[in-house]
């Protein structure tokens, strides 16, 4: 690990990547339902995949991102924590033989558990402080009340 | 989704959870090699598992955490982004029949891809701007140069 020759205090946990079957469906889920913003995309025609980078963006950043190029937006998502990267391998959304991705919580494929977001109020109904919801591919998203801890 | 009745602008992407076979080995990896700090733990004797919450903690927070109880540390990790949660189901570390967890990048179990951290300098040797390393369970950790984007 001698390659990491700078101070770990400057490191940041930047992103978590999950594969998705259909970006339209997943972007609707993470943007419209969970309130993240799609900040940047990276299309790779040779590899036949597209990457979508989402984050919770504060009002100030959102305003300044408006005038920015995709390259500048890319720089933004690679310089902050709390980024979700969705990988779309082209074709899965229309492939009848595609069996879907493992969400990591059952065999085979158990390992990855979930992502989690903090919200300010999930006290409605039966959900008190914590809830798990499934994203379109079945990945678990934990929804935590900020006051939970 | 009517339960999320507050402003998504206040939401935060809090953590990513992965299961680990042996917390000693994984904590060494994430603390000593990758420079994260173990901030809080939650032991669940009934469920026979322990949760370990790690994050990159700045000097100021690190100083103030010193005087804090585990409950207060728990509040801290549930109020910030960039947290990694390791789940240890007791016994896997000594169970000869335990086959290990899927890292999400091969079949069966493909879905979850990797976590990623930003570092300031990985220009040594053959690694220029990006590198993938494997954690003790085989999960991929992407190491990104901050100047990559």
Coordinates of N, CA, C and O in Angstrom, one line a residue, chain A residues 21-147:
Chain A
X21 N -30.9 -2.2 -13.8 CA -31.4 -2.8 -15.1 C -31.8 -1.7 -16.0 O -31.5 -1.8 -17.2
X22 N -32.6 -0.7 -15.5 CA -33.2 0.3 -16.3 C -33.0 1.7 -15.7 O -33.6 2.0 -14.7
X23 N -32.1 2.5 -16.3 CA -31.8 3.8 -15.7 C -33.0 4.7 -15.5 O -33.1 5.5 -14.6
X24 N -33.9 4.6 -16.5 CA -35.1 5.5 -16.4 C -35.9 5.2 -15.1 O -36.3 6.1 -14.4
X25 N -36.1 3.9 -14.9 CA -36.9 3.5 -13.7 C -36.1 3.9 -12.4 O -36.6 4.4 -11.4
X26 N -34.8 3.6 -12.4 CA -33.9 3.9 -11.2 C -33.8 5.4 -11.0 O -33.8 5.8 -9.8
X27 N -33.6 6.2 -12.0 CA -33.5 7.6 -11.9 C -34.8 8.2 -11.3 O -34.7 9.1 -10.5
X28 N -35.9 7.7 -11.8 CA -37.1 8.2 -11.3 C -37.2 7.9 -9.7 O -37.6 8.7 -8.9
X29 N -36.8 6.7 -9.4 CA -36.8 6.3 -8.0 C -35.9 7.2 -7.1 O -36.3 7.8 -6.1
X30 N -34.6 7.3 -7.5 CA -33.7 8.1 -6.7 C -33.9 9.6 -6.8 O -33.6 10.3 -5.8
X31 N -34.4 10.1 -7.9 CA -34.6 11.5 -8.0 C -36.0 11.9 -7.5 O -36.1 12.8 -6.6
X32 N -37.0 11.3 -8.0 CA -38.4 11.8 -7.7 C -38.9 11.3 -6.3 O -39.6 12.0 -5.7
X33 N -38.5 10.1 -6.0 CA -39.0 9.6 -4.7 C -38.0 9.9 -3.5 O -38.4 10.3 -2.5
X34 N -36.7 9.6 -3.8 CA -35.7 9.9 -2.7 C -35.1 11.2 -2.7 O -34.3 11.6 -1.8
X35 N -35.3 12.0 -3.8 CA -34.9 13.4 -3.8 C -33.4 13.7 -4.1 O -32.9 14.8 -3.8
X36 N -32.7 12.6 -4.6 CA -31.3 12.9 -5.0 C -31.3 13.7 -6.3 O -32.3 13.8 -7.0
X37 N -30.2 14.2 -6.7 CA -30.0 14.9 -8.0 C -29.1 14.2 -8.8 O -28.0 13.7 -8.4
X38 N -29.4 14.0 -10.1 CA -28.4 13.5 -11.1 C -27.5 14.6 -11.4 O -27.9 15.6 -12.0
X39 N -26.2 14.4 -11.0 CA -25.2 15.5 -11.2 C -24.4 15.4 -12.5 O -24.2 16.3 -13.2
X40 N -24.0 14.1 -12.8 CA -23.2 13.9 -13.9 C -23.4 12.5 -14.5 O -23.8 11.6 -13.8
X41 N -23.1 12.4 -15.8 CA -23.1 11.1 -16.4 C -21.8 10.8 -17.1 O -21.1 11.8 -17.5
X42 N -21.5 9.6 -17.3 CA -20.3 9.2 -18.1 C -20.8 8.1 -19.0 O -21.1 7.0 -18.5
X43 N -20.8 8.3 -20.3 CA -21.2 7.3 -21.3 C -19.9 6.6 -21.9 O -19.0 7.3 -22.2
X44 N -19.9 5.3 -21.9 CA -18.8 4.6 -22.5 C -19.3 3.7 -23.6 O -19.6 2.5 -23.4
X45 N -19.3 4.2 -24.8 CA -19.8 3.4 -26.0 C -19.0 2.2 -26.2 O -19.6 1.1 -26.6
X46 N -17.7 2.2 -26.0 CA -16.9 0.9 -26.2 C -17.3 -0.2 -25.2 O -17.5 -1.3 -25.6
X47 N -17.5 0.2 -24.0 CA -17.9 -0.7 -23.0 C -19.4 -0.9 -22.9 O -19.9 -1.8 -22.2
X48 N -20.1 -0.2 -23.7 CA -21.6 -0.2 -23.7 C -22.2 -0.1 -22.4 O -23.0 -0.9 -21.9
X49 N -21.7 0.9 -21.7 CA -22.4 1.2 -20.4 C -22.4 2.7 -20.1 O -21.6 3.4 -20.7
X50 N -23.3 3.1 -19.3 CA -23.4 4.5 -18.9 C -23.4 4.6 -17.3 O -24.0 3.7 -16.7
X51 N -22.7 5.5 -16.8 CA -22.6 5.7 -15.4 C -23.4 7.0 -15.0 O -23.3 8.0 -15.7
X52 N -24.2 6.9 -14.0 CA -25.0 8.0 -13.5 C -24.6 8.3 -12.0 O -24.6 7.4 -11.2
X53 N -24.2 9.5 -11.8 CA -23.8 9.9 -10.4 C -24.8 10.8 -9.8 O -25.1 11.9 -10.3
X54 N -25.3 10.4 -8.7 CA -26.3 11.1 -7.9 C -25.9 11.5 -6.6 O -25.0 10.8 -6.0
X55 N -26.4 12.6 -6.0 CA -26.1 13.0 -4.7 C -27.2 13.9 -4.2 O -28.0 14.5 -4.9
X56 N -27.2 14.1 -2.9 CA -28.0 15.1 -2.3 C -27.2 16.4 -2.4 O -26.2 16.5 -1.8
X57 N -27.7 17.3 -3.1 CA -27.0 18.6 -3.4 C -27.7 19.7 -2.7 O -28.9 19.9 -2.9
X58 N -26.9 20.5 -1.9 CA -27.5 21.6 -1.2 C -27.8 22.7 -2.2 O -27.4 22.8 -3.4
X59 N -28.7 23.7 -1.8 CA -29.2 24.7 -2.7 C -28.1 25.5 -3.3 O -28.2 25.8 -4.5
X60 N -27.1 25.8 -2.5 CA -26.0 26.6 -3.0 C -25.3 25.9 -4.2 O -25.0 26.5 -5.2
X61 N -24.9 24.7 -3.9 CA -24.2 23.9 -4.9 C -25.1 23.7 -6.2 O -24.6 23.8 -7.3
X62 N -26.4 23.5 -5.9 CA -27.3 23.3 -7.0 C -27.3 24.5 -8.0 O -27.4 24.4 -9.2
X63 N -27.3 25.7 -7.3 CA -27.3 26.9 -8.1 C -26.1 27.0 -8.9 O -26.1 27.3 -10.1
X64 N -24.9 26.7 -8.3 CA -23.7 26.9 -9.0 C -23.4 25.8 -10.1 O -22.7 26.0 -11.1
X65 N -24.0 24.7 -9.9 CA -23.9 23.6 -10.9 C -24.6 23.9 -12.2 O -24.3 23.4 -13.2
X66 N -25.6 24.7 -12.1 CA -26.5 25.0 -13.3 C -25.6 25.5 -14.4 O -25.9 25.2 -15.6
X67 N -24.6 26.3 -14.1 CA -23.8 26.9 -15.2 C -22.6 26.0 -15.6 O -21.8 26.4 -16.4
X68 N -22.5 24.9 -15.0 CA -21.3 24.1 -15.2 C -21.4 23.0 -16.3 O -22.5 22.5 -16.5
X69 N -20.3 22.7 -16.9 CA -20.3 21.7 -17.9 C -20.3 20.3 -17.2 O -20.1 20.2 -16.0
X70 N -20.5 19.3 -18.1 CA -20.6 17.9 -17.5 C -19.2 17.6 -16.9 O -19.2 16.9 -15.9
X71 N -18.1 18.0 -17.5 CA -16.8 17.8 -16.9 C -16.7 18.4 -15.5 O -16.1 17.8 -14.6
X72 N -17.2 19.6 -15.4 CA -17.1 20.3 -14.1 C -18.0 19.6 -13.1 O -17.7 19.5 -11.9
X73 N -19.1 19.1 -13.5 CA -20.0 18.4 -12.7 C -19.4 17.1 -12.2 O -19.6 16.6 -11.1
X74 N -18.6 16.5 -13.1 CA -17.9 15.3 -12.8 C -16.9 15.6 -11.7 O -16.7 14.8 -10.8
X75 N -16.2 16.7 -11.8 CA -15.2 17.1 -10.8 C -15.9 17.3 -9.5 O -15.4 16.9 -8.4
X76 N -17.1 17.8 -9.5 CA -17.9 18.0 -8.3 C -18.2 16.7 -7.6 O -18.0 16.5 -6.4
X77 N -18.7 15.7 -8.4 CA -19.1 14.4 -7.7 C -17.9 13.7 -7.2 O -18.0 12.8 -6.4
X78 N -16.7 13.9 -7.8 CA -15.5 13.2 -7.4 C -14.7 14.0 -6.3 O -13.6 13.7 -5.9
X79 N -15.4 15.0 -5.7 CA -14.8 15.8 -4.7 C -15.7 16.0 -3.5 O -15.6 17.0 -2.7
X80 N -16.6 15.0 -3.2 CA -17.5 15.1 -2.1 C -17.9 13.7 -1.7 O -17.8 12.8 -2.5
X81 N -18.3 13.6 -0.5 CA -18.9 12.3 0.0 C -20.3 12.1 -0.4 O -20.9 13.0 -1.0
X82 N -20.9 10.9 -0.2 CA -22.3 10.7 -0.3 C -22.8 10.6 -1.7 O -23.9 11.0 -2.0
X83 N -22.0 10.1 -2.6 CA -22.4 9.9 -4.0 C -22.8 8.5 -4.3 O -22.2 7.5 -3.8
X84 N -23.9 8.4 -5.0 CA -24.4 7.1 -5.5 C -24.1 6.9 -7.0 O -24.6 7.8 -7.7
X85 N -23.4 5.9 -7.4 CA -23.1 5.7 -8.8 C -24.0 4.5 -9.3 O -23.9 3.4 -8.7
X86 N -24.8 4.8 -10.3 CA -25.6 3.7 -10.9 C -24.9 3.3 -12.2 O -24.6 4.2 -13.1
X87 N -24.6 2.0 -12.4 CA -24.0 1.5 -13.6 C -25.1 0.8 -14.5 O -25.8 -0.1 -14.0
X88 N -25.3 1.3 -15.7 CA -26.3 0.7 -16.6 C -25.5 0.0 -17.8 O -24.9 0.7 -18.6
X89 N -25.5 -1.3 -17.8 CA -25.0 -2.0 -18.9 C -26.1 -2.1 -20.0 O -27.2 -2.6 -19.7
X90 N -25.8 -1.5 -21.1 CA -26.8 -1.2 -22.1 C -27.5 -2.5 -22.5 O -26.9 -3.6 -22.7
X91 N -28.8 -2.5 -22.6 CA -29.6 -3.6 -23.1 C -30.4 -4.4 -22.0 O -31.4 -5.0 -22.4
X92 N -30.0 -4.3 -20.8 CA -30.6 -5.1 -19.8 C -32.1 -4.7 -19.6 O -33.0 -5.5 -19.3
X93 N -32.4 -3.4 -19.9 CA -33.8 -2.9 -19.7 C -34.8 -3.5 -20.7 O -36.0 -3.5 -20.5
X94 N -34.3 -4.1 -21.8 CA -35.2 -4.7 -22.8 C -34.9 -6.2 -23.0 O -35.5 -6.8 -23.9
X95 N -33.9 -6.7 -22.3 CA -33.5 -8.1 -22.5 C -34.5 -9.0 -21.7 O -34.4 -9.0 -20.4
X96 N -35.3 -9.8 -22.4 CA -36.3 -10.6 -21.7 C -35.6 -11.7 -20.9 O -36.1 -12.3 -19.9
X97 N -34.3 -12.1 -21.3 CA -33.6 -13.1 -20.6 C -32.8 -12.6 -19.3 O -32.3 -13.4 -18.6
X98 N -32.8 -11.3 -19.2 CA -32.0 -10.8 -18.0 C -32.7 -11.1 -16.7 O -33.9 -10.8 -16.6
X99 N -32.0 -11.7 -15.8 CA -32.7 -12.2 -14.6 C -32.7 -11.2 -13.5 O -33.2 -11.4 -12.4
X100 N -32.1 -10.0 -13.7 CA -32.0 -9.0 -12.6 C -30.8 -9.2 -11.8 O -30.1 -10.2 -11.8
X101 N -30.4 -8.2 -11.0 CA -29.2 -8.2 -10.2 C -29.5 -8.7 -8.8 O -30.6 -8.5 -8.3
X102 N -28.5 -9.3 -8.2 CA -28.7 -9.7 -6.8 C -28.6 -8.5 -5.9 O -27.8 -7.6 -6.1
X103 N -29.5 -8.4 -4.9 CA -29.4 -7.2 -4.0 C -28.5 -7.5 -2.8 O -28.3 -6.6 -1.9
X104 N -27.9 -8.6 -2.7 CA -26.9 -8.9 -1.7 C -27.4 -9.4 -0.4 O -26.6 -9.8 0.5
X105 N -28.7 -9.5 -0.2 CA -29.3 -9.9 1.1 C -29.8 -11.3 1.1 O -30.4 -11.7 2.1
X106 N -29.6 -12.1 0.0 CA -30.1 -13.5 0.1 C -29.1 -14.3 -0.7 O -28.2 -13.8 -1.5
X107 N -29.1 -15.6 -0.5 CA -28.2 -16.5 -1.2 C -28.7 -16.8 -2.6 O -29.9 -17.0 -2.7
X108 N -27.9 -17.0 -3.6 CA -26.5 -16.7 -3.6 C -26.3 -15.2 -3.8 O -27.2 -14.5 -4.3
X109 N -25.2 -14.7 -3.4 CA -24.8 -13.3 -3.7 C -24.9 -12.5 -2.4 O -24.7 -11.3 -2.4
X110 N -25.1 -13.1 -1.3 CA -25.2 -12.4 0.0 C -23.8 -11.7 0.3 O -22.8 -12.4 0.2
X111 N -23.9 -10.5 0.7 CA -22.6 -9.8 1.0 C -23.0 -8.3 1.2 O -23.0 -7.8 2.3
X112 N -23.2 -7.6 0.1 CA -23.6 -6.2 0.2 C -25.0 -6.2 0.9 O -25.9 -7.0 0.6
X113 N -25.2 -5.2 1.8 CA -26.4 -5.1 2.5 C -27.4 -4.0 2.0 O -28.4 -4.3 1.4
X114 N -27.0 -2.8 2.1 CA -27.9 -1.7 1.7 C -27.2 -0.4 1.7 O -26.1 -0.2 2.2
X115 N -27.8 0.6 1.1 CA -27.4 2.0 1.3 C -28.4 2.6 2.3 O -29.3 1.9 2.7
X116 N -28.1 3.8 2.7 CA -29.0 4.4 3.8 C -29.0 5.9 3.6 O -28.0 6.5 3.3
X117 N -30.2 6.5 3.8 CA -30.3 7.9 3.8 C -30.9 8.4 5.1 O -31.7 7.7 5.7
X118 N -30.5 9.6 5.4 CA -31.1 10.2 6.6 C -32.2 11.2 6.2 O -32.0 11.9 5.3
X119 N -33.4 11.1 6.8 CA -34.4 12.0 6.6 C -34.9 12.6 7.9 O -34.5 12.2 9.0
X120 N -35.6 13.7 7.8 CA -36.0 14.4 9.0 C -37.2 14.0 9.7 O -37.4 14.3 10.9
X121 N -38.0 13.2 9.0 CA -39.3 12.8 9.7 C -39.9 11.6 9.0 O -40.5 11.7 7.9
X122 N -39.8 10.5 9.6 CA -40.5 9.3 9.1 C -41.4 8.7 10.2 O -41.6 7.6 10.4
X123 N -42.0 9.7 11.0 CA -42.8 9.2 12.1 C -44.2 8.9 11.8 O -45.0 8.5 12.6
X124 N -44.5 9.0 10.5 CA -45.9 8.8 10.1 C -46.2 7.3 10.1 O -45.3 6.5 9.8
X125 N -47.4 6.9 10.4 CA -47.8 5.5 10.3 C -47.0 4.6 11.2 O -46.7 5.0 12.3
X126 N -46.7 3.4 10.7 CA -46.0 2.4 11.5 C -44.5 2.7 11.6 O -43.8 2.1 12.4
X127 N -44.0 3.5 10.7 CA -42.6 3.7 10.7 C -42.2 4.7 11.7 O -42.6 5.9 11.6
X128 N -41.4 4.3 12.6 CA -41.0 5.3 13.7 C -39.7 5.9 13.4 O -39.6 7.1 13.1
X129 N -38.6 5.1 13.4 CA -37.3 5.7 13.3 C -36.5 5.1 12.2 O -35.5 5.7 11.8
X130 N -37.0 4.1 11.6 CA -36.1 3.3 10.7 C -37.1 2.5 9.8 O -38.1 2.0 10.2
X131 N -36.7 2.5 8.5 CA -37.5 1.7 7.6 C -36.6 1.2 6.4 O -35.7 1.9 6.1
X132 N -37.0 0.1 5.9 CA -36.3 -0.3 4.7 C -37.2 -0.3 3.5 O -38.3 -0.8 3.6
X133 N -36.8 0.2 2.4 CA -37.6 0.2 1.2 C -36.7 -0.4 0.1 O -35.5 -0.5 0.2
X134 N -37.3 -1.0 -0.9 CA -36.6 -1.6 -2.0 C -36.5 -0.7 -3.2 O -37.5 0.0 -3.6
X135 N -35.4 -0.5 -3.8 CA -35.3 0.3 -5.0 C -35.7 -0.6 -6.2 O -36.1 -1.8 -6.0
X136 N -35.8 -0.1 -7.4 CA -36.4 -0.8 -8.5 C -35.7 -2.2 -8.8 O -36.3 -3.1 -9.3
X137 N -34.4 -2.3 -8.5 CA -33.7 -3.5 -8.7 C -33.7 -4.4 -7.4 O -33.1 -5.5 -7.4
X138 N -34.4 -4.0 -6.4 CA -34.5 -4.8 -5.2 C -33.4 -4.5 -4.2 O -33.4 -5.1 -3.1
X139 N -32.5 -3.5 -4.4 CA -31.5 -3.1 -3.4 C -32.3 -2.5 -2.3 O -33.2 -1.7 -2.5
X140 N -31.8 -2.8 -1.1 CA -32.5 -2.2 0.1 C -31.9 -0.8 0.3 O -30.7 -0.6 0.3
X141 N -32.8 0.1 0.6 CA -32.4 1.5 1.0 C -33.0 1.7 2.4 O -34.2 1.6 2.7
X142 N -32.1 1.9 3.4 CA -32.5 2.1 4.7 C -32.9 3.6 4.9 O -32.1 4.5 4.5
X143 N -34.0 3.9 5.4 CA -34.4 5.3 5.7 C -34.4 5.5 7.2 O -35.1 4.9 7.9
X144 N -33.6 6.4 7.6 CA -33.3 6.7 9.0 C -33.8 8.0 9.4 O -33.5 9.0 8.8
X145 N -34.5 8.1 10.5 CA -34.8 9.3 11.1 C -33.6 10.0 11.7 O -32.8 9.3 12.3
X146 N -33.4 11.3 11.4 CA -32.2 12.0 11.9 C -32.1 11.9 13.4 O -31.0 11.9 14.0
X147 N -33.2 11.8 14.0 CA -33.3 11.8 15.5 C -33.1 10.4 16.1 O -33.1 10.2 17.3

